[in-house]
XYZ file of C-alpha atoms in Angstrom:
629
model
C 1.379 -15.908 6.733
C -1.941 -16.907 5.206
C -2.268 -15.889 1.548
C -5.562 -15.832 -0.342
C -4.603 -16.548 -3.981
C -7.302 -15.293 -6.376
C -7.404 -16.725 -9.903
C -9.701 -16.376 -12.900
C -9.758 -19.337 -15.284
C -6.391 -20.646 -14.118
C -4.879 -22.404 -11.095
C -5.723 -24.981 -9.739
C -7.422 -26.141 -12.941
C -5.280 -28.233 -15.287
C -5.980 -25.844 -18.157
C -5.909 -22.086 -17.945
C -3.730 -19.013 -17.930
C -1.010 -18.455 -15.300
C -1.449 -22.030 -14.053
C 2.262 -22.842 -14.177
C 3.294 -19.543 -12.610
C 0.842 -19.928 -9.711
C 1.973 -23.506 -9.081
C 5.624 -22.439 -8.915
C 4.751 -19.583 -6.572
C 2.854 -21.807 -4.140
C 5.465 -24.570 -4.176
C 8.366 -22.133 -3.916
C 7.071 -20.452 -0.732
C 6.449 -23.376 1.644
C 6.712 -21.123 4.698
C 3.341 -19.575 3.833
C -0.129 -21.094 3.872
C -2.283 -20.598 0.765
C -6.056 -20.530 0.388
C -7.153 -20.716 -3.270
C -10.214 -18.824 -4.485
C -10.650 -19.846 -8.117
C -13.156 -18.740 -10.756
C -13.750 -21.188 -13.618
C -14.523 -20.111 -17.170
C -16.290 -23.110 -18.706
C -17.646 -26.572 -18.051
C -14.836 -28.001 -20.160
C -12.254 -26.436 -17.852
C -13.896 -27.943 -14.782
C -14.102 -31.359 -16.457
C -10.316 -31.331 -16.992
C -9.793 -31.429 -13.219
C -7.122 -29.897 -11.008
C -3.391 -30.148 -10.885
C -1.841 -31.919 -7.924
C -1.740 -29.385 -5.104
C 1.173 -29.080 -2.629
C 0.586 -29.491 1.129
C 0.830 -25.749 1.815
C -2.566 -25.282 0.096
C -4.933 -25.528 3.042
C -8.241 -25.196 1.201
C -9.747 -24.445 -2.214
C -12.943 -22.498 -2.908
C -14.238 -22.463 -6.489
C -17.087 -20.726 -8.289
C -18.150 -20.722 -11.957
C -18.375 -17.587 -14.087
C -20.472 -19.509 -16.607
C -23.985 -20.929 -16.661
C -25.945 -22.764 -19.361
C -27.765 -20.025 -21.246
C -31.169 -20.541 -22.827
C -31.095 -17.222 -24.654
C -34.003 -15.646 -22.726
C -34.023 -13.052 -20.001
C -35.406 -14.572 -16.833
C -38.638 -13.020 -15.704
C -38.883 -10.691 -18.700
C -42.513 -11.634 -19.298
C -43.804 -11.092 -15.749
C -45.802 -8.080 -14.714
C -44.866 -5.961 -11.736
C -41.358 -7.401 -11.700
C -39.874 -4.408 -9.877
C -41.974 -5.265 -6.847
C -40.865 -8.884 -6.934
C -37.119 -8.630 -7.523
C -35.471 -11.702 -6.148
C -31.890 -12.518 -5.350
C -29.896 -15.627 -6.117
C -31.131 -17.059 -2.808
C -34.750 -16.649 -3.935
C -35.455 -14.121 -1.163
C -37.873 -11.331 -2.078
C -36.671 -7.763 -1.817
C -38.568 -5.457 0.455
C -39.297 -1.847 -0.400
C -36.093 -0.617 1.219
C -33.945 -3.197 -0.584
C -35.598 -2.411 -3.917
C -34.802 1.241 -3.386
C -31.193 0.409 -2.512
C -30.800 -1.798 -5.587
C -32.201 0.879 -7.887
C -30.004 3.581 -6.341
C -26.750 1.604 -6.582
C -27.356 0.214 -10.065
C -28.311 3.690 -11.313
C -24.992 5.042 -10.017
C -23.058 2.173 -11.600
C -24.839 2.531 -14.946
C -24.334 6.299 -14.947
C -20.584 5.892 -14.464
C -20.388 3.280 -17.244
C -22.398 5.279 -19.782
C -20.899 8.721 -19.110
C -17.223 9.222 -19.979
C -14.990 11.554 -17.991
C -14.252 15.015 -19.270
C -11.062 15.585 -21.215
C -8.069 16.083 -18.945
C -9.527 14.161 -15.984
C -7.039 11.799 -14.381
C -7.996 8.124 -14.253
C -9.704 7.315 -10.946
C -10.713 10.917 -10.292
C -13.832 12.875 -11.063
C -17.539 12.257 -10.488
C -17.614 9.186 -12.747
C -15.163 7.277 -10.554
C -17.089 8.226 -7.405
C -20.358 7.033 -8.937
C -18.807 3.738 -9.979
C -17.348 2.959 -6.557
C -20.574 3.949 -4.795
C -22.616 1.704 -7.073
C -20.186 -1.233 -7.017
C -19.717 -1.400 -3.259
C -23.378 -0.655 -2.636
C -24.385 -3.650 -4.747
C -21.740 -5.756 -2.994
C -23.130 -4.918 0.438
C -26.659 -5.654 -0.756
C -25.572 -8.995 -2.215
C -23.825 -9.912 1.029
C -26.930 -9.158 3.070
C -29.509 -10.670 0.719
C -27.617 -13.677 -0.647
C -26.918 -12.655 -4.238
C -27.849 -10.481 -7.199
C -28.179 -12.992 -10.019
C -31.868 -12.647 -10.843
C -32.023 -8.991 -9.863
C -29.372 -8.105 -12.468
C -31.259 -10.171 -15.075
C -34.566 -8.438 -14.386
C -36.593 -6.009 -16.448
C -35.816 -3.289 -13.906
C -32.105 -3.580 -14.732
C -32.801 -3.130 -18.438
C -34.901 -0.057 -17.727
C -32.169 1.471 -15.563
C -29.542 0.843 -18.264
C -31.809 2.354 -20.910
C -32.375 5.475 -18.825
C -28.652 5.867 -18.129
C -27.759 5.567 -21.805
C -30.237 8.327 -22.703
C -28.939 10.740 -20.046
C -27.178 13.981 -20.900
C -23.445 13.657 -21.422
C -23.398 10.119 -22.795
C -21.680 9.449 -26.076
C -23.448 9.092 -29.384
C -22.569 5.397 -29.612
C -24.120 4.610 -26.226
C -27.213 6.679 -26.992
C -27.821 4.614 -30.133
C -28.245 1.396 -28.093
C -31.483 -0.462 -28.711
C -33.483 -2.784 -26.465
C -31.615 -5.917 -27.699
C -28.352 -4.112 -26.935
C -29.487 -3.390 -23.379
C -30.581 -7.009 -22.943
C -27.186 -8.252 -24.128
C -25.283 -5.823 -21.907
C -27.425 -6.727 -18.872
C -26.492 -10.383 -19.365
C -22.786 -9.530 -19.646
C -22.954 -7.207 -16.633
C -24.536 -9.923 -14.508
C -21.777 -12.332 -15.538
C -19.056 -9.782 -14.755
C -20.563 -8.967 -11.336
C -21.173 -12.593 -10.404
C -18.280 -12.567 -7.858
C -20.356 -10.123 -5.777
C -22.866 -12.891 -5.054
C -20.373 -15.488 -3.788
C -20.296 -16.749 -0.189
C -16.607 -15.992 0.241
C -17.011 -12.814 2.289
C -17.104 -13.974 5.903
C -14.665 -14.403 8.751
C -13.961 -18.010 7.809
C -13.097 -17.331 4.143
C -11.512 -14.151 2.804
C -11.801 -12.548 6.214
C -9.363 -15.111 7.619
C -6.434 -14.420 5.252
C -3.622 -11.956 5.876
C -3.191 -10.954 2.238
C -5.110 -11.300 -1.029
C -2.935 -11.939 -4.085
C -4.833 -11.653 -7.383
C -3.115 -13.471 -10.267
C -4.692 -10.998 -12.719
C -6.879 -7.930 -12.778
C -10.561 -7.834 -13.639
C -12.800 -10.575 -12.270
C -9.989 -12.221 -10.278
C -9.299 -9.010 -8.347
C -12.985 -8.268 -7.629
C -13.123 -10.594 -4.549
C -9.932 -8.907 -3.351
C -11.627 -5.506 -3.560
C -14.474 -6.749 -1.389
C -12.093 -8.416 1.087
C -10.394 -5.077 1.562
C -13.726 -3.309 1.823
C -15.252 -5.663 4.403
C -12.202 -6.850 6.394
C -9.313 -4.495 5.583
C -7.249 -7.246 3.923
C -4.468 -5.730 1.755
C -4.611 -6.513 -1.966
C -1.677 -7.421 -4.224
C -2.315 -7.560 -7.999
C 0.017 -9.316 -10.445
C -0.417 -8.889 -14.199
C 1.836 -10.489 -16.805
C -0.464 -9.115 -19.494
C -3.033 -6.332 -19.611
C -6.582 -7.714 -19.202
C -8.121 -4.444 -20.361
C -6.026 -4.469 -23.540
C -6.953 -8.111 -24.136
C -10.619 -7.173 -23.768
C -10.247 -4.406 -26.339
C -8.560 -6.770 -28.806
C -11.151 -9.520 -28.329
C -14.176 -7.215 -28.529
C -14.124 -7.122 -32.319
C -14.577 -10.905 -32.444
C -17.788 -10.898 -30.392
C -21.252 -10.975 -32.006
C -22.286 -7.798 -30.181
C -22.833 -4.471 -31.881
C -20.888 -1.286 -31.321
C -23.112 0.059 -28.463
C -22.671 -3.127 -26.398
C -18.908 -3.100 -26.955
C -18.787 0.549 -25.864
C -20.726 -0.225 -22.682
C -18.507 -3.216 -21.867
C -15.392 -1.118 -22.464
C -16.748 1.512 -20.069
C -17.395 -1.063 -17.334
C -14.022 -2.832 -17.647
C -12.184 0.480 -17.782
C -13.825 1.691 -14.562
C -13.211 -1.644 -12.821
C -9.543 -1.709 -13.847
C -8.997 1.790 -12.499
C -10.635 0.896 -9.177
C -8.496 -2.257 -8.829
C -5.294 -0.275 -9.340
C -6.462 2.424 -6.926
C -7.267 0.009 -4.097
C -4.282 -2.331 -4.536
C -1.493 -1.886 -2.011
C 1.080 -3.017 -4.604
C 0.747 -3.775 -8.328
C 3.397 -6.024 -9.899
C 3.515 -5.781 -13.712
C 5.430 -8.482 -15.543
C 7.332 -6.007 -17.727
C 7.615 -2.328 -18.582
C 5.087 -2.635 -21.416
C 2.415 -3.729 -18.906
C 3.633 -1.113 -16.445
C 2.961 1.705 -18.906
C -0.555 0.408 -19.625
C -1.305 0.255 -15.911
C -0.178 3.845 -15.410
C -2.435 4.995 -18.237
C -5.327 3.253 -16.472
C -4.659 5.017 -13.169
C -1.999 2.929 -11.391
C 0.198 4.924 -9.026
C 3.876 4.530 -10.054
C 4.821 4.491 -6.361
C 2.813 1.272 -5.912
C 4.294 -0.564 -8.896
C 7.052 -3.205 -8.669
C 8.142 -4.818 -11.934
C 8.588 -8.566 -11.366
C 9.483 -10.668 -14.393
C 7.720 -14.051 -14.643
C 10.068 -16.801 -13.538
C 10.904 -19.631 -15.930
C 12.608 -22.981 -15.363
C 16.154 -22.465 -16.606
C 17.252 -26.029 -15.834
C 15.027 -27.317 -18.620
C 17.327 -25.657 -21.158
C 20.577 -26.035 -19.206
C 22.216 -28.732 -21.349
C 21.606 -26.925 -24.639
C 22.825 -23.633 -23.181
C 25.980 -25.175 -21.764
C 26.750 -26.832 -25.109
C 26.356 -23.492 -26.868
C 28.764 -21.812 -24.448
C 31.296 -24.639 -24.743
C 31.308 -24.659 -28.536
C 31.393 -20.879 -28.663
C 34.322 -20.677 -26.250
C 36.186 -23.279 -28.273
C 35.730 -21.278 -31.454
C 33.442 -23.871 -32.977
C 30.256 -21.867 -33.159
C 29.147 -23.712 -36.285
C 28.759 -26.897 -34.250
C 26.152 -25.418 -31.917
C 22.976 -26.445 -33.718
C 22.421 -25.916 -37.419
C 24.580 -22.921 -38.357
C 22.544 -22.201 -41.486
C 19.143 -22.931 -39.919
C 16.569 -20.422 -38.717
C 14.132 -21.657 -36.059
C 10.714 -20.293 -35.127
C 8.885 -21.655 -32.054
C 5.384 -20.804 -30.824
C 1.663 -21.038 -31.417
C 0.720 -20.595 -35.061
C -1.825 -17.789 -35.280
C -2.228 -14.542 -37.270
C -0.637 -12.397 -34.540
C 2.670 -14.262 -35.049
C 2.847 -13.055 -38.692
C 4.393 -16.142 -40.237
C 3.449 -14.735 -43.638
C 6.032 -11.965 -43.228
C 8.563 -14.537 -41.988
C 8.124 -16.666 -45.112
C 8.589 -13.654 -47.388
C 11.673 -12.652 -45.373
C 13.086 -16.163 -45.716
C 12.726 -15.876 -49.490
C 15.139 -12.927 -49.288
C 17.440 -14.940 -47.027
C 17.556 -17.779 -49.576
C 18.685 -15.401 -52.296
C 21.644 -14.326 -50.120
C 22.302 -17.738 -48.498
C 21.085 -20.548 -50.798
C 21.825 -23.220 -48.193
C 19.691 -21.715 -45.425
C 16.751 -23.598 -43.908
C 13.703 -22.546 -41.880
C 12.167 -24.890 -39.314
C 8.816 -23.890 -37.814
C 7.978 -25.690 -34.559
C 4.469 -25.251 -33.263
C 0.819 -26.129 -33.495
C -2.206 -23.985 -34.359
C -3.928 -22.213 -31.521
C -7.505 -23.179 -30.653
C -10.140 -22.122 -33.138
C -10.946 -22.423 -36.807
C -9.146 -19.176 -37.637
C -5.787 -20.519 -36.431
C -6.248 -23.797 -38.315
C -7.050 -21.922 -41.510
C -4.026 -19.683 -40.978
C -1.714 -22.707 -40.675
C -3.056 -24.138 -43.930
C -2.477 -20.779 -45.623
C 1.130 -20.643 -44.374
C 1.849 -24.166 -45.617
C 0.385 -23.339 -49.032
C 2.476 -20.148 -49.257
C 5.652 -22.031 -48.292
C 4.991 -24.622 -51.009
C 4.499 -21.831 -53.528
C 7.571 -19.814 -52.557
C 9.901 -22.788 -52.044
C 9.179 -25.733 -54.330
C 10.901 -28.990 -53.487
C 14.562 -28.825 -54.403
C 16.612 -31.806 -55.539
C 20.404 -31.939 -55.379
C 20.669 -34.371 -58.297
C 18.724 -35.910 -61.159
C 17.896 -39.031 -59.172
C 17.304 -37.570 -55.704
C 14.083 -36.573 -54.068
C 13.397 -32.875 -53.657
C 13.213 -31.364 -50.185
C 11.510 -28.079 -49.241
C 13.786 -25.732 -47.237
C 10.801 -24.792 -45.036
C 9.341 -27.413 -42.688
C 6.396 -27.274 -40.287
C 7.016 -29.639 -37.370
C 5.560 -30.489 -33.981
C 7.650 -31.046 -30.872
C 7.640 -34.584 -29.498
C 8.810 -36.629 -32.486
C 11.950 -38.769 -32.655
C 14.025 -35.980 -34.231
C 12.941 -33.225 -31.817
C 11.707 -34.875 -28.607
C 11.420 -31.778 -26.431
C 11.369 -28.000 -26.520
C 15.069 -27.560 -25.733
C 15.983 -29.694 -28.747
C 13.857 -27.437 -30.944
C 15.856 -24.368 -29.941
C 19.070 -26.326 -30.278
C 18.231 -27.277 -33.868
C 19.139 -23.857 -35.248
C 21.803 -21.222 -35.039
C 19.409 -18.233 -35.046
C 15.977 -17.995 -33.381
C 13.439 -15.713 -35.077
C 10.374 -13.972 -33.626
C 8.150 -12.248 -36.224
C 5.088 -11.221 -34.161
C 3.046 -8.081 -34.686
C 1.364 -8.380 -31.250
C 3.238 -9.709 -28.247
C 3.156 -9.339 -24.498
C 6.018 -11.007 -22.626
C 7.912 -13.047 -25.277
C 8.280 -16.422 -23.561
C 9.839 -18.113 -26.600
C 12.497 -15.411 -26.727
C 13.500 -16.025 -23.098
C 13.663 -19.771 -23.730
C 15.984 -19.135 -26.687
C 18.155 -16.964 -24.442
C 18.393 -19.779 -21.877
C 19.635 -21.978 -24.732
C 22.385 -19.492 -25.577
C 21.027 -18.679 -29.017
C 21.300 -15.438 -30.964
C 17.893 -13.964 -31.779
C 16.253 -11.733 -34.382
C 12.967 -10.200 -33.192
C 10.380 -7.619 -34.142
C 10.008 -4.567 -31.917
C 6.671 -5.350 -30.236
C 5.504 -5.688 -26.637
C 8.323 -6.248 -24.150
C 10.829 -7.583 -26.716
C 13.363 -4.755 -26.382
C 13.165 -4.919 -22.578
C 13.769 -8.676 -22.581
C 16.568 -8.651 -25.162
C 18.444 -5.725 -23.631
C 21.060 -5.518 -26.402
C 21.765 -9.266 -26.669
C 19.947 -9.718 -29.996
C 18.878 -7.915 -33.163
C 15.533 -6.082 -33.231
C 13.750 -4.923 -36.399
C 10.420 -3.150 -37.072
C 7.321 -5.369 -37.373
C 5.748 -6.089 -40.782
C 9.065 -5.434 -42.517
C 10.277 -8.642 -44.270
C 13.286 -6.885 -45.822
C 14.664 -5.712 -42.444
C 13.979 -9.144 -40.931
C 15.843 -10.857 -43.768
C 18.858 -8.508 -43.534
C 19.239 -9.155 -39.788
C 19.037 -12.926 -40.276
C 21.644 -12.871 -43.061
C 23.988 -10.751 -40.928
C 23.969 -13.364 -38.152
C 24.155 -16.369 -40.487
C 27.338 -14.974 -42.025
C 29.040 -14.125 -38.705
C 29.421 -17.180 -36.408
C 31.580 -15.291 -33.888
C 28.911 -12.631 -33.459
C 26.278 -15.329 -33.048
C 28.280 -17.008 -30.296
C 28.953 -13.699 -28.538
C 25.305 -12.625 -28.590
C 24.144 -16.081 -27.498
C 26.461 -16.091 -24.468
C 25.341 -12.599 -23.454
C 21.686 -13.573 -23.874
C 22.092 -16.635 -21.664
C 23.799 -14.621 -18.930
C 21.017 -12.016 -19.006
C 18.271 -14.634 -18.848
C 19.895 -16.421 -15.898
C 20.110 -13.117 -14.054
C 16.587 -11.787 -14.624
C 14.124 -14.459 -15.706
C 14.539 -17.467 -13.416
C 12.045 -18.909 -10.977
C 14.382 -18.108 -8.089
C 14.393 -14.358 -8.736
C 10.607 -14.370 -9.089
C 10.142 -16.137 -5.746
C 12.638 -13.861 -4.012
C 10.759 -10.805 -5.250
C 7.364 -11.985 -3.990
C 8.839 -13.189 -0.707
C 10.023 -9.633 -0.070
C 6.746 -8.077 -1.247
C 4.711 -10.269 1.120
C 6.849 -9.200 4.064
C 6.671 -5.558 3.013
C 2.880 -5.609 2.901
C 2.632 -7.329 6.262
C 5.016 -4.841 7.841
C 2.687 -2.035 6.754
C -0.465 -3.874 7.828
C 0.189 -5.403 11.292
C -3.494 -6.009 11.997
C -4.852 -9.155 13.623
C -8.481 -9.794 12.838
C -11.012 -11.387 15.148
C -11.043 -14.573 13.034
C -7.455 -15.237 14.104
C -8.195 -15.018 17.838
C -11.489 -16.878 18.237
C -12.612 -20.407 17.452
C -15.661 -21.562 15.516
C -17.892 -20.940 18.564
C -16.602 -17.418 19.160
C -14.579 -18.351 22.235
C -11.055 -16.904 22.617
C -8.223 -19.122 21.444
C -5.528 -19.629 24.127
C -2.210 -17.938 23.311
C -3.686 -16.492 20.077
C -2.519 -12.979 21.011
C 1.167 -12.695 22.019
C 2.032 -10.598 25.085
C 4.039 -8.110 23.027
C 0.813 -7.090 21.269
C -0.235 -5.387 24.551
C 2.485 -2.715 24.521
C 1.313 0.537 26.037
C 2.065 3.582 23.934
C 4.491 3.763 21.053
C 7.068 0.982 21.256
C 9.924 3.204 20.068
C 9.645 5.555 23.087
C 11.592 4.665 26.260
C 9.559 3.637 29.276
C 9.267 5.867 32.380
C 11.858 3.783 34.222
C 14.474 4.693 31.589
C 13.676 8.356 31.054
C 16.386 10.766 32.306
C 15.614 12.515 35.559
C 16.991 15.898 36.715
C 19.899 15.820 39.148
C 18.691 16.164 42.768
C 19.784 19.250 44.659
C 22.702 18.371 46.978
C 21.851 18.422 50.669
C 25.030 19.179 52.620
C 23.253 18.754 55.936
C 24.089 15.110 56.301
C 25.104 11.972 54.438
C 22.306 9.539 53.928
C 23.060 6.052 55.249
C 21.901 3.128 53.156
C 19.324 2.092 55.809
C 17.878 5.605 56.318
C 16.389 6.462 52.875
C 14.295 3.683 51.365
C 14.061 3.952 47.567
C 17.395 5.773 47.212
C 20.046 3.833 45.284
C 23.673 4.334 46.461
C 26.803 3.473 44.520
C 27.547 -0.257 44.469
C 31.241 0.340 44.955
C 33.286 3.168 46.430
C 34.172 5.671 43.754
C 31.347 4.609 41.357
C 29.490 7.694 39.997
C 25.902 8.232 40.984
C 23.465 7.064 38.277
C 21.767 9.822 36.274
C 18.264 8.363 36.616
C 16.166 6.743 39.277
C 14.462 3.431 38.695
C 10.690 3.342 39.147
C 8.518 0.241 39.303
C 8.166 -1.222 35.822
C 4.578 -0.909 34.468
C 2.794 -4.205 33.962
C 2.839 -5.435 30.391
C 5.519 -3.045 29.149
C 8.708 -4.501 27.707
C 11.951 -2.866 28.732
C 13.346 -0.888 25.824
C 16.993 0.061 25.742
C 17.097 3.657 24.559
C 19.177 6.733 24.990
C 17.940 10.153 26.040
C 14.799 11.457 24.414
C 15.477 12.946 21.003
C 18.356 10.609 20.095
C 16.140 8.588 17.706
C 14.618 5.123 17.751
C 15.971 2.421 19.991
């Protein structure tokens, strides 16, 4: 099977989201051939290079979603621009193409600016029809004319957006958009629709694959939509997070005003709904993502929850040690019995401030407890500032303590990075404590929690994202932003080593059952076969060579079956019993075509054998109506 793997800012680049998951998927399914269609997000990402690709990757096609911006709208100062709209290939539009562009962009802008009426299901109503008509109309125009880059950056586009935002039925926020807002949204719309102008949509690229697998929604799934539209290729969408939710959360950090954010939210919402509607199967990474997809229009019948696979062998030694010490009754030997461990990226969403206040309560109940924070700040000045704030708060809450008059004081809270002599790898970090803590206020799939479960550690977590689904009763869960509840749960486990060992063993067993790479690969292996069984279509690209000549033996003989293959052929259909003729016995040489018993006493067969039609395979079947063969 030939799989077209669609990525956005990830695999095969060395940096990016879902890179590790995609690499494990490709390497774990060597029986399939993969074509990569990757969108890059920045020049820095491209400069970092690619990961080493396995041999089952036959080819890689890449395209950037970024361009150096000079801050000006191209062609905005020219007169008569509508008559001279050009595409990315610098080909002038004729009158008919200009009319098509205006018609399709007007439909797209109308769907973005006008919300659906209350009670309308996602993907239904006139807004969804306008969006699909505009999107696919622009895609067909881009395919014929070579691109839409300059056309979407033109003055005509800004005028169409301005007219759509002033139309009846638009919201007050959209109606308040000014000319700079329309200019900013036109630039973002061109960037979002840039996949429409790629040269991937021919019989030698996406038309040659059997299945498109998008590693995320949004821009990564847009080429898959067009592959289905132009060639009938089925689309599979995998989401470990919710791109639409991530867009909503990141919108407040952009320099754009409220009208631009409202327009972008309208576009991404419509695109997400269309992706879910056209996908043959959608595989959310957890139930939290599954619920978001259903709210955005995903059909529950098309959804298959597939947990992201993780390498359990990396944490095998620590997990086995925890089980051995727990079974021997020596739970206090498995890591630091009085030590709490936090592992992850240090950023405001992880709420380390609440964890430090909770640990102050833990110290009052257990004076010998320690807290070890393993991690590094996420990218950006905000995360670096947050780390400095956490370190200052820890120094204020927990001044250095000395055990004697001549000993040096030590703070019970430490901020460490993995890779030093004391903690050389990630497994050692989890093994350094008896209880693993997760204090996040925003979380998708809690990777650090699963890693702690592989290590056989008891956990205390906040009830966010997919935490409850992952834990499944093998750890303690408390409300977020509640330091008192977090402290009480930690103290309960620190004081009960038997309970810690029991919960750790149950957590490890659950993780090995649900969250390994093997179960992830088995799930997608079955999904690929399921999609192909429902789409047994061979395209022309599979049966002809580069010159259009037929490939020998490209089409197997069984593809030429006449009629439905489950129905018995004419030579096996029951025939009525002939009327007996008592006039005379028929000798074997007197009636050509009449079959006599092979042996004396053998009953006469109940059917007559006719010449077998050419090209029809013999099918063993009973009488008509007994079911499939």
